[in-house]
Coordinates of C-alpha atoms in Angstrom, one line a residue:
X24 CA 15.3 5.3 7.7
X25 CA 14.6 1.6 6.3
X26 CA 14.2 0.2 9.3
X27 CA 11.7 3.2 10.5
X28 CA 9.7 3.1 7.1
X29 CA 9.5 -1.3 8.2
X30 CA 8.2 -0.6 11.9
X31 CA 5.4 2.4 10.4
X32 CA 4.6 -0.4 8.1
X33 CA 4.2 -3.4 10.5
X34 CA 2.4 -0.8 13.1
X35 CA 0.0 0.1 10.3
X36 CA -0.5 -3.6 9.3
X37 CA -1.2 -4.4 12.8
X38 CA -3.6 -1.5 13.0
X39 CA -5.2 -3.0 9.8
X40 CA -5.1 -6.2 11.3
X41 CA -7.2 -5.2 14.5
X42 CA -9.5 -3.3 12.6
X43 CA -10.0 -5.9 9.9
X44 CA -11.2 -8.1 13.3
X45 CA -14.0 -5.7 14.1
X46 CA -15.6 -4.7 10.8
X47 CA -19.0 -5.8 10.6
X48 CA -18.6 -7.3 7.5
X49 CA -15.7 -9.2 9.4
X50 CA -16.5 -13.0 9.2
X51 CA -15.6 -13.7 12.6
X52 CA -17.8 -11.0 14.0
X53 CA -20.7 -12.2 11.6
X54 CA -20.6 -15.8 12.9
X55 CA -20.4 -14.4 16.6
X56 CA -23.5 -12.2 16.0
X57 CA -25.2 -14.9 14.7
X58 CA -24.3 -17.3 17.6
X59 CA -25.8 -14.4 20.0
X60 CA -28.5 -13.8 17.9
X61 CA -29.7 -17.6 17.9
X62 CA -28.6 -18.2 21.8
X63 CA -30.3 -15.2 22.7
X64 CA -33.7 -16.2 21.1
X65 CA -33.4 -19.4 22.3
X66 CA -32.8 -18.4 25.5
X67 CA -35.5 -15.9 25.9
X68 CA -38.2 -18.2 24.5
X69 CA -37.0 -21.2 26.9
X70 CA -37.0 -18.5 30.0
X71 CA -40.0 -16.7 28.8
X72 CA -42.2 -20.2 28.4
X73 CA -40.2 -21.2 31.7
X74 CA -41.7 -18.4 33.2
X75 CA -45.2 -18.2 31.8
X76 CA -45.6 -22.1 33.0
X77 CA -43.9 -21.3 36.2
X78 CA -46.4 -18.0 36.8
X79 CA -49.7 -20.0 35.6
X80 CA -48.2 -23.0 38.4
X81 CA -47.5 -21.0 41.4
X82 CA -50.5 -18.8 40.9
X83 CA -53.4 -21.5 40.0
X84 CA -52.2 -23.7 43.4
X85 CA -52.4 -20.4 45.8
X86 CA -55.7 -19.5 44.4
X87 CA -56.6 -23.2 44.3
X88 CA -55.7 -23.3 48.0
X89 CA -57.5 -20.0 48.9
X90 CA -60.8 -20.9 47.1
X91 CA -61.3 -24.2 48.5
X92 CA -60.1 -23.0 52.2
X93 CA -62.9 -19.6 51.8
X94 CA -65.3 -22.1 50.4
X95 CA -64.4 -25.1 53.3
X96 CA -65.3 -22.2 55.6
X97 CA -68.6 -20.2 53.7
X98 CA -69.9 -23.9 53.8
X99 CA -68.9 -24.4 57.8
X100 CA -69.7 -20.8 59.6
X101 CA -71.3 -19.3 57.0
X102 CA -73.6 -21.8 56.6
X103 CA -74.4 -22.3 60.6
X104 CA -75.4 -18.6 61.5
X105 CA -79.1 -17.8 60.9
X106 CA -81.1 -16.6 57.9
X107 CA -81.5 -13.2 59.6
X108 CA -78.4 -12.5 61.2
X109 CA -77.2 -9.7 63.6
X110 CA -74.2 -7.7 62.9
X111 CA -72.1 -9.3 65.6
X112 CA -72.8 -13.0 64.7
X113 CA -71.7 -11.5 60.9
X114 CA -68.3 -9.8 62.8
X115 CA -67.9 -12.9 64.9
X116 CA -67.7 -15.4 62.4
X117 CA -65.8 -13.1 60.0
X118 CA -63.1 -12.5 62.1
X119 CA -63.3 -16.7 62.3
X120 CA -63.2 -17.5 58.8
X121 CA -60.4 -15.2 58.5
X122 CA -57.9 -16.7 61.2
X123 CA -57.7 -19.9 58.7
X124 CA -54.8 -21.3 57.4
X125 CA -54.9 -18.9 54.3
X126 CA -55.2 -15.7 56.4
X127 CA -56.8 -13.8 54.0
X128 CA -59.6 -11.2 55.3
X129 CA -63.8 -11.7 55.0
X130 CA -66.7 -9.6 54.3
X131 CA -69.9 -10.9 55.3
X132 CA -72.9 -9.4 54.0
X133 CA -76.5 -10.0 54.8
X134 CA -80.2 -8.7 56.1
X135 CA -81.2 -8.4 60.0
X136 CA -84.4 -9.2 60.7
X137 CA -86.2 -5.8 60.4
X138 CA -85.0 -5.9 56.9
X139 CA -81.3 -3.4 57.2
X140 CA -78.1 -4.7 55.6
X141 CA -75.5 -5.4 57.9
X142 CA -72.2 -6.3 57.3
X143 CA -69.5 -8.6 58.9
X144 CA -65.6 -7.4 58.6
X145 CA -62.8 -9.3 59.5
X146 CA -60.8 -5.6 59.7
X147 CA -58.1 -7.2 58.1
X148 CA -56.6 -5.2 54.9
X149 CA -57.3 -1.5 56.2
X150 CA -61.0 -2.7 56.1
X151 CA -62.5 -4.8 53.6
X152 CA -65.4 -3.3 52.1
X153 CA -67.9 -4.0 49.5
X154 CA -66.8 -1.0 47.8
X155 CA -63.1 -3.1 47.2
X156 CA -64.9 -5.9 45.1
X157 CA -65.0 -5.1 41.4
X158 CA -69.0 -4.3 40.2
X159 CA -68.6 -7.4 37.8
X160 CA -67.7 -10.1 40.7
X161 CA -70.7 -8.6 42.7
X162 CA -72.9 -9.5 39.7
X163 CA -72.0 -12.5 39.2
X164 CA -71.8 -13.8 43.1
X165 CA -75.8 -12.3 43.2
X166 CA -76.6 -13.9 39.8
X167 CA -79.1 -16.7 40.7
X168 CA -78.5 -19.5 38.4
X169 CA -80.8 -22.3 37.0
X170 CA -81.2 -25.4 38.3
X171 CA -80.6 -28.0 36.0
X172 CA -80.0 -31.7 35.6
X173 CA -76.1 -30.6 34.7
X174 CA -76.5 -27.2 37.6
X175 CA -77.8 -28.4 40.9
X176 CA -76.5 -24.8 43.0
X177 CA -78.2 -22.1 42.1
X178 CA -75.2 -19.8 43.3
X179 CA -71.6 -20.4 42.5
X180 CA -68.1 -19.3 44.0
X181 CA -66.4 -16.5 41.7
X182 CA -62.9 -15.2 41.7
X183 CA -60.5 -12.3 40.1
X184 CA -57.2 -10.8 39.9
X185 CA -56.8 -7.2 40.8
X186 CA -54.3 -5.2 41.2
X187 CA -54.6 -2.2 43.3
X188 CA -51.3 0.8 43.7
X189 CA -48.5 -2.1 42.1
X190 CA -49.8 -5.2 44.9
X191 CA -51.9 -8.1 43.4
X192 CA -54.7 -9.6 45.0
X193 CA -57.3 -12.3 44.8
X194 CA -60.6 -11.3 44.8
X195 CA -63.6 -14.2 45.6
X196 CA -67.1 -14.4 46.5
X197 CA -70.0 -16.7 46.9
X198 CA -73.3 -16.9 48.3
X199 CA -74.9 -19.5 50.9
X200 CA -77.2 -22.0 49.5
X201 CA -80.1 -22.2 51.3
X202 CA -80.5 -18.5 52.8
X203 CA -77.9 -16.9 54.4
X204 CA -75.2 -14.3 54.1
X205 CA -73.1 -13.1 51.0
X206 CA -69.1 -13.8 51.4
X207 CA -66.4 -12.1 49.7
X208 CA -62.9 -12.8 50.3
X209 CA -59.8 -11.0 49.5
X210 CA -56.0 -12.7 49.8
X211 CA -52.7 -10.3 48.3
X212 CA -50.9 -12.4 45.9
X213 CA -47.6 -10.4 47.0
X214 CA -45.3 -13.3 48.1
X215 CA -46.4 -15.1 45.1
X216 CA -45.6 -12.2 42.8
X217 CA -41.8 -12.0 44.9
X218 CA -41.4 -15.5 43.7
X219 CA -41.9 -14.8 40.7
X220 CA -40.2 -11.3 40.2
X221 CA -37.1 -14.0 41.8
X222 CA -37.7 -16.1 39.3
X223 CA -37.6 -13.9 36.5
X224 CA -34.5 -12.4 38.0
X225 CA -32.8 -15.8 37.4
X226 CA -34.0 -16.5 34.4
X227 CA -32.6 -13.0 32.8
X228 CA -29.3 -13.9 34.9
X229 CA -29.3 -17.2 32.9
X230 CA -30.2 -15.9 29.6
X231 CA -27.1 -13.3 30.0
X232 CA -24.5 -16.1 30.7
X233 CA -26.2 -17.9 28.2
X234 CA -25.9 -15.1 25.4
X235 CA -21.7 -14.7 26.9
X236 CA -21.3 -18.2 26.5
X237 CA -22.5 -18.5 23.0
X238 CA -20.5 -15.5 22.4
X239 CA -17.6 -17.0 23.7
X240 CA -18.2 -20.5 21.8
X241 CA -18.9 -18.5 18.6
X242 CA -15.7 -17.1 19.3
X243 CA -14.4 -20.4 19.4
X244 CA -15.7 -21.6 16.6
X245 CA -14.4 -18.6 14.5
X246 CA -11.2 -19.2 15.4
X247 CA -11.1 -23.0 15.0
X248 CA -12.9 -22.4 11.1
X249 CA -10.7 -19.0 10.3
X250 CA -7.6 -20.2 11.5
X251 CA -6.8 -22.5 8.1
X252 CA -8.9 -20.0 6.1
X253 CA -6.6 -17.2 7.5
X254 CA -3.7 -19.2 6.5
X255 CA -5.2 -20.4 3.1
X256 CA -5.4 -16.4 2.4
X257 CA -2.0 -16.2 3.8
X258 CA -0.8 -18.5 1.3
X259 CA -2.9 -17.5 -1.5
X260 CA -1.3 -13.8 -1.1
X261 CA 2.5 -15.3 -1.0
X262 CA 1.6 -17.5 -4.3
X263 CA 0.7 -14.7 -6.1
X264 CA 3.9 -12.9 -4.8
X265 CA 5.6 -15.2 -7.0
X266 CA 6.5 -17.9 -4.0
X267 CA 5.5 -20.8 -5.8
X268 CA 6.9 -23.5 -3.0
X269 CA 4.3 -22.0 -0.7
X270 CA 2.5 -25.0 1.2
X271 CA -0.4 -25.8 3.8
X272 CA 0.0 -27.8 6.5
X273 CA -2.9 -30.4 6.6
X274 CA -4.6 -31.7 9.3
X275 CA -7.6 -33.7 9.7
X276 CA -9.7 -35.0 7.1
X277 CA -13.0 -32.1 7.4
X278 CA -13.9 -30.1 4.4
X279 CA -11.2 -27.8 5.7
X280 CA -8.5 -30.1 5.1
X281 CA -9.4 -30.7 1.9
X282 CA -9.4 -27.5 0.6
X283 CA -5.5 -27.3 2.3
X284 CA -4.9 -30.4 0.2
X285 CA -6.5 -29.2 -3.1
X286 CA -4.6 -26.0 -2.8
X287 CA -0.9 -27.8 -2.4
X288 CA -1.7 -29.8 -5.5
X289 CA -3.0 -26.5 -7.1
X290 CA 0.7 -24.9 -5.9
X291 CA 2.2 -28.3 -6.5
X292 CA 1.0 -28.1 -10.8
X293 CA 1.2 -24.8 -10.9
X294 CA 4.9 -24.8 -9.6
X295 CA 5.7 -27.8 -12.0
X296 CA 4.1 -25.8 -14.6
X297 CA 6.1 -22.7 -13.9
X298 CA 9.4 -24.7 -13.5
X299 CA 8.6 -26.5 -17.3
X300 CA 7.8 -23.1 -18.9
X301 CA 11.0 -21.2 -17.1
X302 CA 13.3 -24.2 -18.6
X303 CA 11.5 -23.8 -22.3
X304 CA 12.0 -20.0 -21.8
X305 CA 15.8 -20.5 -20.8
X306 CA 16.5 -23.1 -23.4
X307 CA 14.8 -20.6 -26.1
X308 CA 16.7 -17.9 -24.9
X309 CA 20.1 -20.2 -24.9
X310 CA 19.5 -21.1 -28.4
X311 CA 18.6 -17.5 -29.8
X312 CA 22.1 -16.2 -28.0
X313 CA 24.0 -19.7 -29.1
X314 CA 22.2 -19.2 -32.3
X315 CA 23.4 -15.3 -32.6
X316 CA 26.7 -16.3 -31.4
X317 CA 27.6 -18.8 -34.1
X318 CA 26.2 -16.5 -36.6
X319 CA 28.3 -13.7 -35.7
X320 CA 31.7 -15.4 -37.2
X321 CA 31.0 -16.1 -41.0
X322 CA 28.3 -12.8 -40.6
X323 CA 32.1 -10.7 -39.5
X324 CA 33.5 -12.5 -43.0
X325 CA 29.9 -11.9 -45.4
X326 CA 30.4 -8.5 -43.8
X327 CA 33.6 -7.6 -44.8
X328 CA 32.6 -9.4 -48.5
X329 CA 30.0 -7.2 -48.6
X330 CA 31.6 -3.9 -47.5
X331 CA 34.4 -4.7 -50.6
X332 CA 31.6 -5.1 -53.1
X333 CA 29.8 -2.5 -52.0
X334 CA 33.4 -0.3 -52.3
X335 CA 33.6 -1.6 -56.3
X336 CA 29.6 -0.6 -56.5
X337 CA 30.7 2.9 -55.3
X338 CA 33.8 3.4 -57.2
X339 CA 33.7 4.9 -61.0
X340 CA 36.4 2.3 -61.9
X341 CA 33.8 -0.4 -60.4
X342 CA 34.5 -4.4 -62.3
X343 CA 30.8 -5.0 -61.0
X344 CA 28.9 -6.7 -64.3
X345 CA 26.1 -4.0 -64.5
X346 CA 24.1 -7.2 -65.1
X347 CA 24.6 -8.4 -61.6
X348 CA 24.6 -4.9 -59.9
X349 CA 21.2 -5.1 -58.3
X350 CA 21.7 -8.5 -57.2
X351 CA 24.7 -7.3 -55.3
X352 CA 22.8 -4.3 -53.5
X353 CA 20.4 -6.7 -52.2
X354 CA 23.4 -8.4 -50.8
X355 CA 24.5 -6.3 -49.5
X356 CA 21.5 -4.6 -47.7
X357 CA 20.8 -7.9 -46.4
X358 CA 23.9 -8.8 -45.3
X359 CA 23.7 -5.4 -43.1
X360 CA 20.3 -5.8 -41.9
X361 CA 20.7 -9.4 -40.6
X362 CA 24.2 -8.4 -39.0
X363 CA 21.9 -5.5 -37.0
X364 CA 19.2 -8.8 -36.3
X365 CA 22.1 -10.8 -35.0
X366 CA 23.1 -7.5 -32.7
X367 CA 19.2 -6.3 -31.6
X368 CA 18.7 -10.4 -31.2
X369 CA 22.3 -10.9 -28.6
X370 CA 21.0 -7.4 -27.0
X371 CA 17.3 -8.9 -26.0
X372 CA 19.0 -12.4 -25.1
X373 CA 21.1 -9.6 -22.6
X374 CA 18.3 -8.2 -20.9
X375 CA 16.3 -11.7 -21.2
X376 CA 19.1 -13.5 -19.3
X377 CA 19.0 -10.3 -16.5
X378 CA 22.5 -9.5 -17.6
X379 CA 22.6 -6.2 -19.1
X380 CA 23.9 -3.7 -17.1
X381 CA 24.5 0.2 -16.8
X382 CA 27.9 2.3 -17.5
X383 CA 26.9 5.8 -16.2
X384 CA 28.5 8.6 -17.1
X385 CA 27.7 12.2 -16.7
X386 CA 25.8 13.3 -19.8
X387 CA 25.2 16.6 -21.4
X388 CA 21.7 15.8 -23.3
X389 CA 22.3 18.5 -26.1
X390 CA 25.4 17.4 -27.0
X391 CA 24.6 13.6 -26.8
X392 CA 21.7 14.2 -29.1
X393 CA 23.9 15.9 -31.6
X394 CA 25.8 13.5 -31.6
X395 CA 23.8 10.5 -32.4
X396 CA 21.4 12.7 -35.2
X397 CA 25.0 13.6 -36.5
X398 CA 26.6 10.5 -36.5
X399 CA 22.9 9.4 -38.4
X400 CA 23.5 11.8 -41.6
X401 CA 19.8 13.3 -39.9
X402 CA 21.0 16.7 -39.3
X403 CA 18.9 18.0 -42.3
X404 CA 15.3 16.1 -41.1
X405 CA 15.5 16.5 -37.0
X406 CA 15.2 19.8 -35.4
X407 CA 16.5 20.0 -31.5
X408 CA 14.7 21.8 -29.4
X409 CA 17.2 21.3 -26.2
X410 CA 18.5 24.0 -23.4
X411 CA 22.8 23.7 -23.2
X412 CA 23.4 22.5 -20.0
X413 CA 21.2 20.2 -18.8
X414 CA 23.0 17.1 -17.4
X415 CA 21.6 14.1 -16.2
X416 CA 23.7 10.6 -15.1
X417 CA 22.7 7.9 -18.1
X418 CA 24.6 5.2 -19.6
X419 CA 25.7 7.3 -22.8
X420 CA 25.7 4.1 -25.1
X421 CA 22.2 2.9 -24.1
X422 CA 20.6 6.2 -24.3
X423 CA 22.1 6.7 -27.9
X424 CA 20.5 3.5 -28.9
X425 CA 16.8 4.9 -27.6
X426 CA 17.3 7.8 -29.6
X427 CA 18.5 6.3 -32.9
X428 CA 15.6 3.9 -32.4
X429 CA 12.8 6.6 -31.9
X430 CA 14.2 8.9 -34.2
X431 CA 14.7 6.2 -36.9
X432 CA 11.0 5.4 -36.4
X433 CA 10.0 8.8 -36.9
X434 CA 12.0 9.3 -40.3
X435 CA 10.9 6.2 -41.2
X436 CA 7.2 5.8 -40.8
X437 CA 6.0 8.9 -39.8
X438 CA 7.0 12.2 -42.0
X439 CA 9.7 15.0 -41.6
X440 CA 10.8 17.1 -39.9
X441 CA 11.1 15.0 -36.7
X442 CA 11.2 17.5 -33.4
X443 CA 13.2 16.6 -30.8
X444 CA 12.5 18.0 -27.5
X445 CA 14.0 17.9 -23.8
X446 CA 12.7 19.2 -21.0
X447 CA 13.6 18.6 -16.8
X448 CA 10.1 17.9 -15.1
X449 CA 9.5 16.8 -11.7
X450 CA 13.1 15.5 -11.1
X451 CA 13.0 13.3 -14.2
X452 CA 14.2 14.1 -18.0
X453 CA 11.8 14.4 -20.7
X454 CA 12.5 13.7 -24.3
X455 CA 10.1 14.0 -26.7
X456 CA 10.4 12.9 -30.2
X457 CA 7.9 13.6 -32.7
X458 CA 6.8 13.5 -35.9
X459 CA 4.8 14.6 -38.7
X460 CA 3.3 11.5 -40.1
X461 CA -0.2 9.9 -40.3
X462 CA 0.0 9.1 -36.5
X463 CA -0.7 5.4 -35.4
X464 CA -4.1 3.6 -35.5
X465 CA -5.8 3.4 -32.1
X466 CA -5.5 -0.4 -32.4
X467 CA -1.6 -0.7 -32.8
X468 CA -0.9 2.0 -29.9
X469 CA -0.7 -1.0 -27.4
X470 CA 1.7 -3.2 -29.0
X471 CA 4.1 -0.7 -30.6
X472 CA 6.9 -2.0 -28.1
X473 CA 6.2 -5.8 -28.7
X474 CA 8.9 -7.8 -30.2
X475 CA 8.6 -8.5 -34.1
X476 CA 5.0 -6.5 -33.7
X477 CA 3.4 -6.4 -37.6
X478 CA 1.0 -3.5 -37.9
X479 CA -0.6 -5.0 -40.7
X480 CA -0.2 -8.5 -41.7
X481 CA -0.3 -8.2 -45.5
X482 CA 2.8 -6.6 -45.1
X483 CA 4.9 -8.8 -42.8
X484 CA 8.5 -7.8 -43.9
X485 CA 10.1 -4.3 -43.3
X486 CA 13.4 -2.9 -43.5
X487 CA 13.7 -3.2 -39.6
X488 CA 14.3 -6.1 -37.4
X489 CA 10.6 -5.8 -35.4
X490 CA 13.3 -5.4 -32.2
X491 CA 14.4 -1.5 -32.2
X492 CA 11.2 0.3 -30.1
X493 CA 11.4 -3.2 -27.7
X494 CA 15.0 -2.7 -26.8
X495 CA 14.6 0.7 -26.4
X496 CA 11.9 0.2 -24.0
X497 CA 13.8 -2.5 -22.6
X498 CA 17.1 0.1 -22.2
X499 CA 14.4 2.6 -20.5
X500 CA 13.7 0.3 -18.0
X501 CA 17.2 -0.4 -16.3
X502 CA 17.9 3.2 -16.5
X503 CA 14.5 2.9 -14.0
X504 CA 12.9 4.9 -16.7
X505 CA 9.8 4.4 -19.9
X506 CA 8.5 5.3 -23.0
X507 CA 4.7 6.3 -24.3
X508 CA 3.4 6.2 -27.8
X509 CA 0.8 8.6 -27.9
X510 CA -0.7 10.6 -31.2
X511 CA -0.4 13.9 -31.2
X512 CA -3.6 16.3 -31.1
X513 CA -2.0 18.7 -34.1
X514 CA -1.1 15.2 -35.9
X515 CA 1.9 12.7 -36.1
X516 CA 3.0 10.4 -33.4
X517 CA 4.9 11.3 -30.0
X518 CA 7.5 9.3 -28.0
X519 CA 8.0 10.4 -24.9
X520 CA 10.9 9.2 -23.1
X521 CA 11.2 9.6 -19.0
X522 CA 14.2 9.0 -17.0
X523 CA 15.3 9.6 -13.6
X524 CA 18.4 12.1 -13.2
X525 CA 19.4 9.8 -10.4
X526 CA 20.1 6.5 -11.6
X527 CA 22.4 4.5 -9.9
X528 CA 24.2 1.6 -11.1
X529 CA 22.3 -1.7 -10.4
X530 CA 25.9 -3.3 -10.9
X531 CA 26.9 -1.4 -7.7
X532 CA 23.8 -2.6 -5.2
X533 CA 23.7 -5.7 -3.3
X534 CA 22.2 -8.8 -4.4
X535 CA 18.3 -9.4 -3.2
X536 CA 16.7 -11.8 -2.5
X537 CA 16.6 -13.8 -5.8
X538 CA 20.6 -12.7 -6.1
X539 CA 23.7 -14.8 -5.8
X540 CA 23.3 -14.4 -2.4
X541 CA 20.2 -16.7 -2.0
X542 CA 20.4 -19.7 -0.7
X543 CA 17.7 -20.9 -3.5
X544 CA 13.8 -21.3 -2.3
X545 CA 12.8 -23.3 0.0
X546 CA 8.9 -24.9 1.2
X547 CA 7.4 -22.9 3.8
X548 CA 4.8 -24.1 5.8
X549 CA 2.0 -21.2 6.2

């Protein structure tokens, strides 16, 4: 079952991992958008002014080309027929202007001499007719111009771009100086516009490996700058699992590098520091136990002073000097409360040191709270509110000193009677104690179970040792169990006490990783 539960985990860490990868908010897929955002402008601006300078290029030297060839030829055969010409010498010489180099077809338009319009087609184009020139060029080409010092034509040669069912075409015309005929002149722009349409084609087919490229380089470049920051987080998490000889390796000298630098030194003092404070904290808990270990010996003979005094205070044939009599009570109240200090202080040096451990036993509750309210002389102030028969597996000893600490601290600061209540929920035993009291303030709620915890500092001794409600917290917690302070809505305080009615001996499981079996830590490199 362990090793199922660790492959479900890794699988769903994996999973994680992936998906982690491809969240937009993902840094890696952020730095590869923006790479393909910025290639991909680039590159359509470079192909789109690549094109536009290309088109204006391959365009302007056709048309150049076809102008000055139509205008070469308006000037040559135009220009030689007569003023009145007949419709054949138009046709004729059309059909010559049109076999040029250029190939593009003529219309020839002029007056006969009785005064008709004729006109000259090269038949090229499905017929060229004056109905195929836009109004505008015809306009112009008829508009007779000024003669001036800066003008000396009175006609000029004007062109356009149409496009007629998808196919473009250049449209020119011009008018013979002199007298003569009108000439317009058609040439499709169609091979020019395949070029193009083939350039355009490659550009797009370059700007798409150069959008897959960037993509690829940001990818890259993700990896080459998440790589150490992958591993810093890495490192970062297993620090704050408590791995304190957790290193980077370093490599390079980029900003990178020297974050992997000032994070081993970071690990490096904060290690030290640990180290320093764990030794304090050892040699503090060594001289509390040392400390309650030397006191116990002339404590055992005070003790047994005490106990005979306190046997001549009770007896009616007592030699105590009534003079002296108080003095000796204090005595011997002090002398018991500091032997119970010495014992609370050996017991928290115990679970300090990690070596407290459980004796479980099969326990019937009721009876095992009778007991301990019995053995108390608190039969007359608790009331036991408990079902016969309900059993749980606790170490008897440990759970009597939980109850005679949070029954104690009802009695004593809270007010009688004190209800005791047990209960099974969820698996778990519940014991309730609670009290009749004034409750506690809102403010001490938090730090009831601190050690040596004053509620008020004006009043900084008390007849207990400031350890009871701490060790029976800590007693709660190898049982794997707890205890709440809460008020209680009707009034008084409430201590509930949770443990699980499966405890198992910690004595009895194999050491971890931190156990006798460990080798002791060693620096990994992440």
């Amino acid at each position: 079952m362990t090793d199922a539960r660790r492959g479900l985990r890794r699988l769903a860490a994996g999973r994680r991992g992936v998906f982690s990868r491809l969240r937009f908010t993902s840094l890696r897929l952020r730095l590869v958008v923006v790479f393909g955002l910025v290639a991909l402008t680039a590159a359509v601006s470079a192909s789109g002014i690549a094109y536009w300078l290309n088109r204006e290029a391959v365009l302007t030297r056709a048309q150049d080309a076809v102008l000055r060839d139509f205008q070469q030829e308006m000037q040559n055969r135009a220009g030689a027929l007569p003023a009145r010409p007949t419709q054949d010498e138009l046709q004729h010489t059309a059909g010559q202007m049109a076999s040029s180099s250029q190939r593009f077809s003529v219309l020839l338009v002029a007056r006969e001499s009785g005064g008709a319009v004729v006109y000259g087609n090269s038949g090229g184009l499905n017929g060229f007719s004056l109905e195929d020139v836009p109004g505008a060029l015809r306009t112009a080409v008829n508009r007779t111009q000024q003669v001036t010092a800066s003008n000396s034509s009175p006609y000029h040669l004007y062109w356009q771009r149409v496009v007629e069912h998808g196919n473009p075409y250049l449209v020119a015309g011009t008018r013979v100086i002199g007298g003569g005929p009108t000439g317009y002149m058609v040439k499709s722009l169609e091979p020019e516009a395949k070029d193009l349409n083939s350039l355009a084609w490659s550009l797009g087919i370059a700007t798409a490996l150069a959008l897959i490229g960037s993509a690829l380089l940001a990818q890259a470049a993700a990896t080459t700058v998440l790589k150490p920051v992958h591993r810093l987080g890495v490192a970062a998490r297993r620090l704050g699992e408590g791995r304190l000889d957790t290193r980077l390796r370093v490599s390079g000298t980029d900003e990178l590098a020297d974050l992997s630098r000032t994070f081993n030194n970071a690990a490096e003092a904060l290690e030290q520091r640990v180290e320093e404070m764990a030794a304090r904290d050892n040699a503090s808990r060594r001289f509390v136990a040392d400390m309650s270990h030397e006191l116990r010996t002339p404590l055992t003979a005070i003790t047994a002073v005490t106990e005979v005094l306190e046997e001549e205070l009770d007896s009616e044939a007592g030699s105590i000097d009534p003079m002296i009599e108080p003095a000796v009570r204090l005595v011997v109240s002090e002398t018991r409360r500091l032997n119970d200090l010495v014992e609370n202080l050996m017991e928290v040096t115990r679970f300090d040191a990690g070596t407290a451990r459980l004796v479980l036993d099969d326990v019937e509750l009721a009876d095992q709270i009778t007991a301990c309210i019995d053995a108390r002389a608190w039969l007359d102030a608790v009331e036991l509110d408990a079902e016969r028969g309900l059993h749980a597996r606790l170490d008897p000893r440990r759970l009597d000193v939980i109850l005679a600490n949070l029954i104690g601290n009802a009695l004593k600061h809270g007010g009688s009677p004190v209800r005791v209540s047990v209960r099974e929920e969820d698996g778990d035993i519940v014991i309730a104690v609670r009290d009749h009291g004034p409750g506690i303030p809102e403010d001490v709620l938090p730090h009831v179970f601190d050690r040596f915890y004053k509620a008020s500092a004006s009043r900084p001794r008390s007849e207990g040792s400031g350890l009871g409600l701490s060790i029976a917290m800590e007693n709660a917690h190898i049982h794997g169990g707890s205890i709440t302070a809460a008020n209680s809505p009707g009034g008084g305080a409430v201590f509930t006490l949770r443990l699980p009615n499966d405890t198992s001996d910690p004595a009895d499981e194999p050491d971890g990783p931190d156990g006798p079996g460990d080798g002791g830590p060693s620096e990994k490199d992440v």
